[in-house]
XYZ file of C-alpha atoms in Angstrom:
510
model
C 84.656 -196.574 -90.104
C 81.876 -196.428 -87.877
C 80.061 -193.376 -89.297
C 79.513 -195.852 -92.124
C 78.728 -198.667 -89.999
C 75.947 -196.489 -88.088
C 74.718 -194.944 -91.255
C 74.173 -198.586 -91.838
C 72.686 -199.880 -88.779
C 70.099 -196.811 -89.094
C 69.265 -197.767 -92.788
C 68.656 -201.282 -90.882
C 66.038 -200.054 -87.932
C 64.213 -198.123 -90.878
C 63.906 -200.908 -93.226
C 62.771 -203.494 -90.035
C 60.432 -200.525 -88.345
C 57.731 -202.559 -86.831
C 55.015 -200.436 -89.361
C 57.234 -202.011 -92.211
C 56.869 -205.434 -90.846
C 52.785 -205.173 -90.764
C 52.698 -202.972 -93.727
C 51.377 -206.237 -95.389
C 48.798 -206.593 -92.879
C 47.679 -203.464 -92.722
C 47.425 -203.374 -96.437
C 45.163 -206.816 -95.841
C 43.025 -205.112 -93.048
C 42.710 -201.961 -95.165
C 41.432 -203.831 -97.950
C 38.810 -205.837 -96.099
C 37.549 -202.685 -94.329
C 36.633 -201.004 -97.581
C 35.064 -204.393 -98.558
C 33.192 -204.559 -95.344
C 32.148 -201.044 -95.659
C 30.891 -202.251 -99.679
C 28.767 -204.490 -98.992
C 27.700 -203.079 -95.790
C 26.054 -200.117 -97.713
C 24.725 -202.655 -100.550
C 22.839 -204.579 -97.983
C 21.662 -201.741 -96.266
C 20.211 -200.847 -100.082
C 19.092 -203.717 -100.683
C 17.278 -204.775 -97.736
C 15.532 -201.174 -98.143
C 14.961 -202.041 -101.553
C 13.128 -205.487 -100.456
C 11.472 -203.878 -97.799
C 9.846 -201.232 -99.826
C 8.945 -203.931 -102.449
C 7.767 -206.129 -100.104
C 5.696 -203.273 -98.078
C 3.932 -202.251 -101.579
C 3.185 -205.892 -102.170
C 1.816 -206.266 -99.723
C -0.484 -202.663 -99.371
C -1.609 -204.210 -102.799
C -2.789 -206.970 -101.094
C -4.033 -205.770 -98.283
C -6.081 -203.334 -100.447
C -7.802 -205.806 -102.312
C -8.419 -207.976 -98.349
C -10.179 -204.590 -97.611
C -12.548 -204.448 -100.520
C -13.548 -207.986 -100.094
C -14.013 -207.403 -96.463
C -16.231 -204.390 -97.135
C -18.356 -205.839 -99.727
C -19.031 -209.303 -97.442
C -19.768 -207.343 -94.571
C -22.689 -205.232 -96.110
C -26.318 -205.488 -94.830
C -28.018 -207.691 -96.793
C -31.193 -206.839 -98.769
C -34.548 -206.818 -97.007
C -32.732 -207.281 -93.620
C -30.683 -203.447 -93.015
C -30.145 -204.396 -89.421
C -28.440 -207.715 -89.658
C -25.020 -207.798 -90.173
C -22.898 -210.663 -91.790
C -19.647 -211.232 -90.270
C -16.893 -210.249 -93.070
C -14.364 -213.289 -92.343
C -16.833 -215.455 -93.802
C -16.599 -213.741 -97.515
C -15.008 -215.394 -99.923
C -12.013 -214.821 -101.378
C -10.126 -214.541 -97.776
C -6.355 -215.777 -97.970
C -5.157 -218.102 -94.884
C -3.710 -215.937 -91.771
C -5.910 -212.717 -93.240
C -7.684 -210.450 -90.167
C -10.901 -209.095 -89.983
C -12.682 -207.081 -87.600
C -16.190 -205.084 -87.430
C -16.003 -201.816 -85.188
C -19.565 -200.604 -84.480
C -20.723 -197.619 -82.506
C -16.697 -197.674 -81.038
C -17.205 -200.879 -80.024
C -15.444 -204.734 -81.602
C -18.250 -205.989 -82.419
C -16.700 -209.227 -84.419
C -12.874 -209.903 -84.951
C -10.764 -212.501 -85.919
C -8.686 -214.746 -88.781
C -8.332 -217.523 -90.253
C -6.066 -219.635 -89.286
C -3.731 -222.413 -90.947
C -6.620 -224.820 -91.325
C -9.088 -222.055 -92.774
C -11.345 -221.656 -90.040
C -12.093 -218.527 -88.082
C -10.038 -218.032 -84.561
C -10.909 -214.766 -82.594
C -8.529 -212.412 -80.890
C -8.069 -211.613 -77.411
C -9.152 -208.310 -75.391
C -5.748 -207.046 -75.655
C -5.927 -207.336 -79.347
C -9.437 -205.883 -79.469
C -7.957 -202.450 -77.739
C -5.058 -201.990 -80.084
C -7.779 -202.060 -82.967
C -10.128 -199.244 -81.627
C -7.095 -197.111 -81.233
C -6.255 -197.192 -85.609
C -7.392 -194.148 -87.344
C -9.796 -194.520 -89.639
C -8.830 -192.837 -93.366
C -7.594 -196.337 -95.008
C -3.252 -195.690 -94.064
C -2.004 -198.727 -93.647
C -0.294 -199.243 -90.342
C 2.283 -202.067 -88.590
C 0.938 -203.648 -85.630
C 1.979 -206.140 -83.172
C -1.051 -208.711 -81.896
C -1.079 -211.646 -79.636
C -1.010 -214.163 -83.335
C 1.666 -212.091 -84.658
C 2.749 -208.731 -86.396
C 0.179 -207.209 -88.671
C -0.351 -205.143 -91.534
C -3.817 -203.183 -91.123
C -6.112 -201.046 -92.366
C -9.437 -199.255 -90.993
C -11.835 -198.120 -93.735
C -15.304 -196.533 -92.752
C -17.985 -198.446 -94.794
C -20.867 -196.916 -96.508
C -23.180 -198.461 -94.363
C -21.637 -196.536 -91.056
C -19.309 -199.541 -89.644
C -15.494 -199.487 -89.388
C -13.717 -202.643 -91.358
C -10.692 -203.413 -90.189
C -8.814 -205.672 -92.524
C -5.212 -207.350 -92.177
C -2.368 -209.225 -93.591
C 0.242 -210.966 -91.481
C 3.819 -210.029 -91.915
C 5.853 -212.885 -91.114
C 5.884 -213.533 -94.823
C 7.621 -210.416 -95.495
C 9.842 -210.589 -92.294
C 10.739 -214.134 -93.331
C 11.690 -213.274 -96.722
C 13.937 -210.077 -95.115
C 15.908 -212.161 -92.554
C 16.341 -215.081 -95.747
C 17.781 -212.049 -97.642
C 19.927 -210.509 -94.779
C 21.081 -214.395 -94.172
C 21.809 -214.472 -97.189
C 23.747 -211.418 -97.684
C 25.807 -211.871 -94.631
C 26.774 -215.683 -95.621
C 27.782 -214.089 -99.470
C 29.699 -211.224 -97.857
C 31.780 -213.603 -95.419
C 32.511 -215.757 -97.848
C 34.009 -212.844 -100.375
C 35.370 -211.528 -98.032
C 37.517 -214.922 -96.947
C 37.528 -214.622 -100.895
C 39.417 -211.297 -101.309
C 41.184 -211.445 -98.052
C 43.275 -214.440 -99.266
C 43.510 -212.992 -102.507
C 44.821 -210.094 -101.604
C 47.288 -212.023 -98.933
C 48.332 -213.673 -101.849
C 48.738 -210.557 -104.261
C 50.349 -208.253 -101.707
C 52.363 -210.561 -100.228
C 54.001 -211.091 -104.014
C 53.761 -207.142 -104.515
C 55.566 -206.302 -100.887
C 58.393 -209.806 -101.630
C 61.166 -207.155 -103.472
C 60.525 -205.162 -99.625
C 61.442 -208.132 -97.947
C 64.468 -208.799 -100.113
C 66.022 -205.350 -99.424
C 64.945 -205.444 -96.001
C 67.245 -208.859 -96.316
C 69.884 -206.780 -97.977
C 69.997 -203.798 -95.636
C 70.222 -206.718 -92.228
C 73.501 -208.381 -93.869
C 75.327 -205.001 -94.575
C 73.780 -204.143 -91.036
C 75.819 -207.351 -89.530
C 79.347 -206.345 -91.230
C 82.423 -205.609 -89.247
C 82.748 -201.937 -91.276
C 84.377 -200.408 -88.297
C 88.304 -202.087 -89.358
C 90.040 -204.171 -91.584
C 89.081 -204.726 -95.088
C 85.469 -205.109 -95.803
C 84.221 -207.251 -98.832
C 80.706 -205.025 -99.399
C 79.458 -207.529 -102.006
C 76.108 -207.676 -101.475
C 73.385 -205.699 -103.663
C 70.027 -206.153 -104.481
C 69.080 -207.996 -107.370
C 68.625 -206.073 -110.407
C 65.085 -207.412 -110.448
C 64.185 -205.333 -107.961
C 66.593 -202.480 -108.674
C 64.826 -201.674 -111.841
C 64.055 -197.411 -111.298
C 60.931 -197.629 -113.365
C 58.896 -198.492 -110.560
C 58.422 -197.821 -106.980
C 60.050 -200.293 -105.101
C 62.639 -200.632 -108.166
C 63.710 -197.355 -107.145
C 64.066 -197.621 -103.620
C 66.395 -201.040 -104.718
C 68.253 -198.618 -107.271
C 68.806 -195.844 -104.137
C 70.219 -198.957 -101.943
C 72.767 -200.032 -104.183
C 73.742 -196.436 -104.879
C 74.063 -195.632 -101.604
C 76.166 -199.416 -100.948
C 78.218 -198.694 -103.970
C 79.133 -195.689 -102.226
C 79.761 -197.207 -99.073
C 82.117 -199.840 -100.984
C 84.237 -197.580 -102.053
C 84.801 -195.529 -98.986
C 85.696 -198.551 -97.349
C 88.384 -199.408 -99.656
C 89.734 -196.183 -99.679
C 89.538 -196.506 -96.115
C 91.143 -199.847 -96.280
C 94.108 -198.714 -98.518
C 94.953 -195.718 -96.503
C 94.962 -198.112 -93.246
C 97.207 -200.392 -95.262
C 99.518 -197.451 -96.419
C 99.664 -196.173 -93.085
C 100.348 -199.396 -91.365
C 103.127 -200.454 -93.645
C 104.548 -196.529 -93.125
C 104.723 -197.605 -89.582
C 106.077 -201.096 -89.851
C 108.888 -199.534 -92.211
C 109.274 -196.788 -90.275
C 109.675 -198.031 -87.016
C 112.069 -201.186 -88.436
C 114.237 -199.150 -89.718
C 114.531 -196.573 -86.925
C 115.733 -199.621 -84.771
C 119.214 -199.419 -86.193
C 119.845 -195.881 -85.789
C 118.443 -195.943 -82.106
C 121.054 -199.012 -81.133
C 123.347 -197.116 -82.737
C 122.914 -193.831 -80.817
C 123.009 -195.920 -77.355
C 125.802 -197.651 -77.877
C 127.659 -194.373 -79.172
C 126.674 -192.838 -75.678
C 127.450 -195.818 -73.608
C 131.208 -195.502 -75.433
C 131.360 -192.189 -74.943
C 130.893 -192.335 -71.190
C 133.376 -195.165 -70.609
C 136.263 -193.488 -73.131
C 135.497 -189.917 -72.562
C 135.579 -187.514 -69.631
C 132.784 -184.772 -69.403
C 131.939 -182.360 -66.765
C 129.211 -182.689 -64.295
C 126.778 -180.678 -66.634
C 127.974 -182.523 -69.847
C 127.487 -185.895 -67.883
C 124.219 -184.934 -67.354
C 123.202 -184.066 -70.862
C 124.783 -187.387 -72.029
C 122.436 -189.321 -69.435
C 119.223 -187.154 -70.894
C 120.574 -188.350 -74.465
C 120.641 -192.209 -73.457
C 117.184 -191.810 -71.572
C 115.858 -190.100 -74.305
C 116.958 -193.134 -76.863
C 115.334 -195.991 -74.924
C 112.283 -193.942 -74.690
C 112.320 -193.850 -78.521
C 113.194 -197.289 -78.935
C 110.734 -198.099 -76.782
C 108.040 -196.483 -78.830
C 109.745 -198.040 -81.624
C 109.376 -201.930 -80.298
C 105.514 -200.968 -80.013
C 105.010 -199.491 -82.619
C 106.440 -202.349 -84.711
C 104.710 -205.017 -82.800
C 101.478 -203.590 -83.122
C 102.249 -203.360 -86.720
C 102.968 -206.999 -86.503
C 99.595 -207.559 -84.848
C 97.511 -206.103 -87.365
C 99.350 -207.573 -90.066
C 98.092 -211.171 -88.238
C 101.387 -212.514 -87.948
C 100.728 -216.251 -86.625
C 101.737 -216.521 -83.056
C 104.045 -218.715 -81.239
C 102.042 -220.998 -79.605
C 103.010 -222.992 -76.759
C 101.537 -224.147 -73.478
C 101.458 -221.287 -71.031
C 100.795 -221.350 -67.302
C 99.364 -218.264 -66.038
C 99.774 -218.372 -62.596
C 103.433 -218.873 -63.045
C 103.522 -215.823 -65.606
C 101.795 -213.773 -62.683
C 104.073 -214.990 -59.981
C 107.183 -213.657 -61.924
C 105.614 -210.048 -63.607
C 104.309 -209.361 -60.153
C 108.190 -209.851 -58.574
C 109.472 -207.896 -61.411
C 107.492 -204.866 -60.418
C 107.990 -204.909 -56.940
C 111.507 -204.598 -57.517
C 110.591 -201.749 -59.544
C 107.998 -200.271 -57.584
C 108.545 -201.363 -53.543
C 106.513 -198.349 -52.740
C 102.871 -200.074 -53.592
C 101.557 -202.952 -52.270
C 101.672 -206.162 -54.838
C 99.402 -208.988 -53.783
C 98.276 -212.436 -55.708
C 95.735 -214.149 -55.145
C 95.994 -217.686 -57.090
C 93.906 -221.030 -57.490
C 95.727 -224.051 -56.196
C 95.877 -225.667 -59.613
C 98.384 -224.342 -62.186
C 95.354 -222.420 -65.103
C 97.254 -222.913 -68.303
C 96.202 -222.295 -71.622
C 97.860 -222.080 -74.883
C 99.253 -219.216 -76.396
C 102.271 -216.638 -77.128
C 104.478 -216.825 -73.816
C 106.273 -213.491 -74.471
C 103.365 -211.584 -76.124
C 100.979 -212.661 -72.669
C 104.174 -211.841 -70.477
C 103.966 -208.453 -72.466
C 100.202 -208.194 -72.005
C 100.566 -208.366 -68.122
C 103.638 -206.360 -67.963
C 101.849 -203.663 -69.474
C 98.825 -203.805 -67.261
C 100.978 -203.821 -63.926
C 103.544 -200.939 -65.212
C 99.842 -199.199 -65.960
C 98.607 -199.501 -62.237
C 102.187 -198.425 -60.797
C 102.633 -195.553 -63.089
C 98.806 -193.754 -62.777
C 98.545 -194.979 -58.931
C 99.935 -193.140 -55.707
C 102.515 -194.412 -53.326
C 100.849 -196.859 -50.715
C 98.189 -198.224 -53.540
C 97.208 -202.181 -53.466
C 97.837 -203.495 -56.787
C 95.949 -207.037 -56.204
C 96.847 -209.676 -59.656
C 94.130 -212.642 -59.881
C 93.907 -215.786 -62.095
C 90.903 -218.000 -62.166
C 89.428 -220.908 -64.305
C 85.849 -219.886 -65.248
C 82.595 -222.015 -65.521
C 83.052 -222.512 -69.130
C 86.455 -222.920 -69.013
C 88.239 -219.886 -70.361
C 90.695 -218.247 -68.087
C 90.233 -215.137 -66.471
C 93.358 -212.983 -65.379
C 92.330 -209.837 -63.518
C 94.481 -206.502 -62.479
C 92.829 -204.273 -59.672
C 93.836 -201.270 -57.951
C 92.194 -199.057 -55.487
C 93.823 -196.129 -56.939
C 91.861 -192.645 -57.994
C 90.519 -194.619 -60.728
C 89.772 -193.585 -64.732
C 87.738 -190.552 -65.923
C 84.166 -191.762 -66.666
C 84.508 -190.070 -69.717
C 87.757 -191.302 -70.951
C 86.674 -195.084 -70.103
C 85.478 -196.240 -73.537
C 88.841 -194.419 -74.821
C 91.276 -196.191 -73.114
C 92.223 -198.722 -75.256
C 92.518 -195.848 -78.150
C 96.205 -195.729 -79.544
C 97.579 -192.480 -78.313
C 94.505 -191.311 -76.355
C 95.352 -189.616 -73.346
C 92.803 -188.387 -70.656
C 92.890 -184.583 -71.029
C 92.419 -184.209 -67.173
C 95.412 -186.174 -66.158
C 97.703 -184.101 -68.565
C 97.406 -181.245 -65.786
C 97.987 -183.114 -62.694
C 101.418 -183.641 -61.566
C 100.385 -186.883 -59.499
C 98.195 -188.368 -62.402
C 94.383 -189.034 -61.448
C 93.506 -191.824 -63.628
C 94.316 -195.047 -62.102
C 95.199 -197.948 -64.903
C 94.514 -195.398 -67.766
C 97.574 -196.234 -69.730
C 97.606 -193.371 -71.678
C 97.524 -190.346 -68.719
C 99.643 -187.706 -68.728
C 100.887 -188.573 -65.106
C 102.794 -191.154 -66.715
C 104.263 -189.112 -69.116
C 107.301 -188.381 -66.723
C 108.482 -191.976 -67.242
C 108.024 -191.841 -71.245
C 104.323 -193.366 -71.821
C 103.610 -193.474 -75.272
C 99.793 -193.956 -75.079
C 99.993 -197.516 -76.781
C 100.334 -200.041 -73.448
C 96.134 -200.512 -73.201
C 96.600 -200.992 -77.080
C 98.895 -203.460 -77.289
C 97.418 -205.254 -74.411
C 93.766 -205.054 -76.306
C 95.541 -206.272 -79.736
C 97.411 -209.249 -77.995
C 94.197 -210.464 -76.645
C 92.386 -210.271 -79.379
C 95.080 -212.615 -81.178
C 94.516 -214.901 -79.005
C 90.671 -215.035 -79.523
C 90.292 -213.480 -75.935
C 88.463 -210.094 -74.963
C 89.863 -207.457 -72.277
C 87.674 -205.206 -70.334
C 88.262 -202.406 -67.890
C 85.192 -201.484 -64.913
C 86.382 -197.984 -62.796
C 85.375 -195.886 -60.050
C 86.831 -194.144 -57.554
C 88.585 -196.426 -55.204
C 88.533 -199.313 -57.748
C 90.075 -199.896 -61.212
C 89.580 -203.264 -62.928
C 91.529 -204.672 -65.900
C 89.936 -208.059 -66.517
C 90.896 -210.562 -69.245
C 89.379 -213.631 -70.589
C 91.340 -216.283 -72.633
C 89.632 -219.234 -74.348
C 90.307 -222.735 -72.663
C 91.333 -224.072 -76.480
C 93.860 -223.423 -78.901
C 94.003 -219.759 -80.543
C 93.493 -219.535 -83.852
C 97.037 -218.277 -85.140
């Protein structure tokens, strides 16, 4: 049925969507965003945590620098006009700044550097500490030794004291902790990202699996013939009570369904094709007898012109019915898989003698062959190929217009199947009745109308329907093939109808 088959295949495309394939890496990605975005803000805390810690630190510091500065910078007794040079108090760390700003002017500056001896600062440095303010804030500044934390504090005794700390202390201990923070983070998050690979990939496995289910019921044959539907998902995964147990449960529902319509399907096909099979056998005996009653009749008994007549209708009549009958039973036969009668067949022979038979019948068109010089044999059922290539000739000469070249080709292909091809350059086949034409009793709607029949090689026209087409030539020559493990394909346009067919080079399977 292939509303069930497509119901299927669309089940299929929305379990393998491309978002359900990366769902697990999205999931992944998703995760290690919101981590990123964690620890992102914690750093960003704590480094402003440090950094005000480390800032009041050192102010503390500094504060205490300033005080010592002050008090070893004060005029001595009994000499008010000299002026000792602060960085030579005591109590002076290693790397700490001091500077004396008299009458707006640097009047000493410098540090002490590693070795604890005074160094002085350059002009550049002497500017940037004339510009501080004065009321004790400390301030960052940047200095030809380095980055600075300083304060200006007006003295008692009328000078400025400018006293400062270095900060590459501070700044060291900030990039240690930032270091430190990044190297943690990366590692948790290699941590949690294959953790969480691990944990989704075990959460999103029962996906996979019905994903898995949903591609084999996707790859069944549920268009004919009887389907086994035996595939489920496992009731491990089926299990309603959670979320992916439910979409399980809602699969095999919907499969269990499925099941069944094929067999009902199936079993109405069966019933159907065994009516026919019956029917049509046992219609066989009542037809012969009918025809041979009329052919008696005509040799014992005399009629008048008009009785003749209606005798001849009768008799036509029959072997159209029987006819019908014969394919109707053989394509019974077919579907039943009846083994065939295999044998070696040579194909260009087989064309050689259908193509004579139908000039005979129809001298009106123009039959042509066009043959390799090698015999193409292959093996398979002589009379049910005859049949096949009967039907496809009788096709071109009964939808095709006095005058048309019917052109019958047989050719070994690369891989060594054989190919056996019927063209015409008749009106050629609807476009939209072209993926019908191998339907059992399809006709094309627009050749019912027309009295000379516009579809060339459509089998089941109504142009044909003068000489008693039943609609099941393309069918039977479709179903043949198929036995055979070949494949039959028809390519039309106006001014060129194709029928080609492609045999495999080994044995059928029977």
């Amino acid at each position: 049925m292939p509303t069930l088959s497509g119901e299927i295949r669309r089940d299929r495309r929305r379990w393998l969507d491309p978002s359900t394939w990366h769902l697990r890496t999205r999931l992944v990605l998703l995760a290690m965003a919101l981590l990123v975005a964690i620890c992102g803000a914690i750093g960003l805390f704590s480094y402003a945590s440090m950094d005000s810690f480390l800032t009041k630190q050192l102010d503390d510091r500094l504060g205490q620098a300033s005080k010592l500065s002050n008090e070893a910078g004060r005029p001595r007794i009994g000499n008010p006009s000299g002026r000792p040079d602060p960085l030579e108090g005591r109590g002076q760390g290693v790397g700490t700044l001091i500077a004396r700003i008299d009458n707006g002017n640097v009047s000493s500056a410098g540090f002490l550097a590693s070795d604890a001896t005074p160094s002085s600062l350059s002009p550049e440095d002497d500017k940037v500490l004339l510009a501080l303010q004065h009321d004790g804030t400390p301030v960052d500044r940047t200095l030809s030794t380095g980055s600075y934390r300083l304060v200006a504090v007006e003295a008692p005794y009328g000078d400025v004291i400018v006293t400062g700390l270095p900060l590459a202390e501070k700044q060291n201990t900030l990039s240690s902790l930032v270091w430190t923070m990044v190297i943690v983070s990366m590692g948790g998050l290699a941590l949690i990202g294959l953790a969480g690979t691990v944990l989704i990939r075990r959460t999103m496995k029962p996906l996979e699996q019905l994903s898995e289910v949903a591609t084999q019921v996707s790859r069944l044959p549920l268009d004919a013939g009887e389907v086994a539907l035996a595939v489920r998902v496992p009731p491990s995964n089926a299990n309603p009570g959670t979320e992916v147990g439910s979409v399980g449960h809602a699969l095999n529902l919907m499969l269990d369904n499925v099941a069944k319509a094929l067999q009902a399907r199936q079993q109405s096909e069966t019933k159907v094709r065994q009516f026919v099979a019956d029917a049509s056998h046992e219609l066989r005996t009542p037809l012969t007898a009918i025809r041979g009653y009329t052919e008696l009749m005509r040799m014992t008994e005399d009629f008048t012109p008009d009785g003749k007549k209606s005798l001849a209708r009768v008799q036509s009549q029959s072997e159209r019915m029987t006819t019908l009958v014969e394919d109707l039973l053989l394509l019974a036969r077919l579907d039943e898989g009846q083994p065939l009668k295999i044998s070696d067949v040579d194909l260009t022979q087989l064309a050689v003698e259908t193509v004579s038979d139908e000039k005979v019948m129809a001298p009106d068109r123009v039959w042509r062959l066009e043959l390799p010089e090698e015999p193409v044999v292959v093996r398979g059922d002589a009379k049910q190929l005859h049949q096949v290539l009967a039907n496809l000739l009788s096709n071109a000469r009964k939808h095709t217009d006095p005058g048309t070249t019917v052109v019958t080709g047989v050719m070994r292909s690369a891989d060594g199947s054989a190919v056996l091809t019927v063209t015409d350059n008749g009106a050629g086949i609807p476009p939209e009745f072209v993926d019908r034409v191998f339907a059992r009793f399809a006709r094309a709607d627009a050749a019912r109308t027309s009295p000379a029949g516009s579809a060339s090689g459509a089998g089941n026209a109504g142009a044909a329907a003068a000489e008693g087409t039943s609609g099941l030539g393309l069918s039977i020559v479709q179903s043949i093939v198929e036995a055979h493990g070949g494949t039959v394909e028809v390519n039309s346009r106006p001014g060129r109808t194709e029928f080609a067919l492609r045999l495999p080079g080994e044995q059928p399977a029977a």
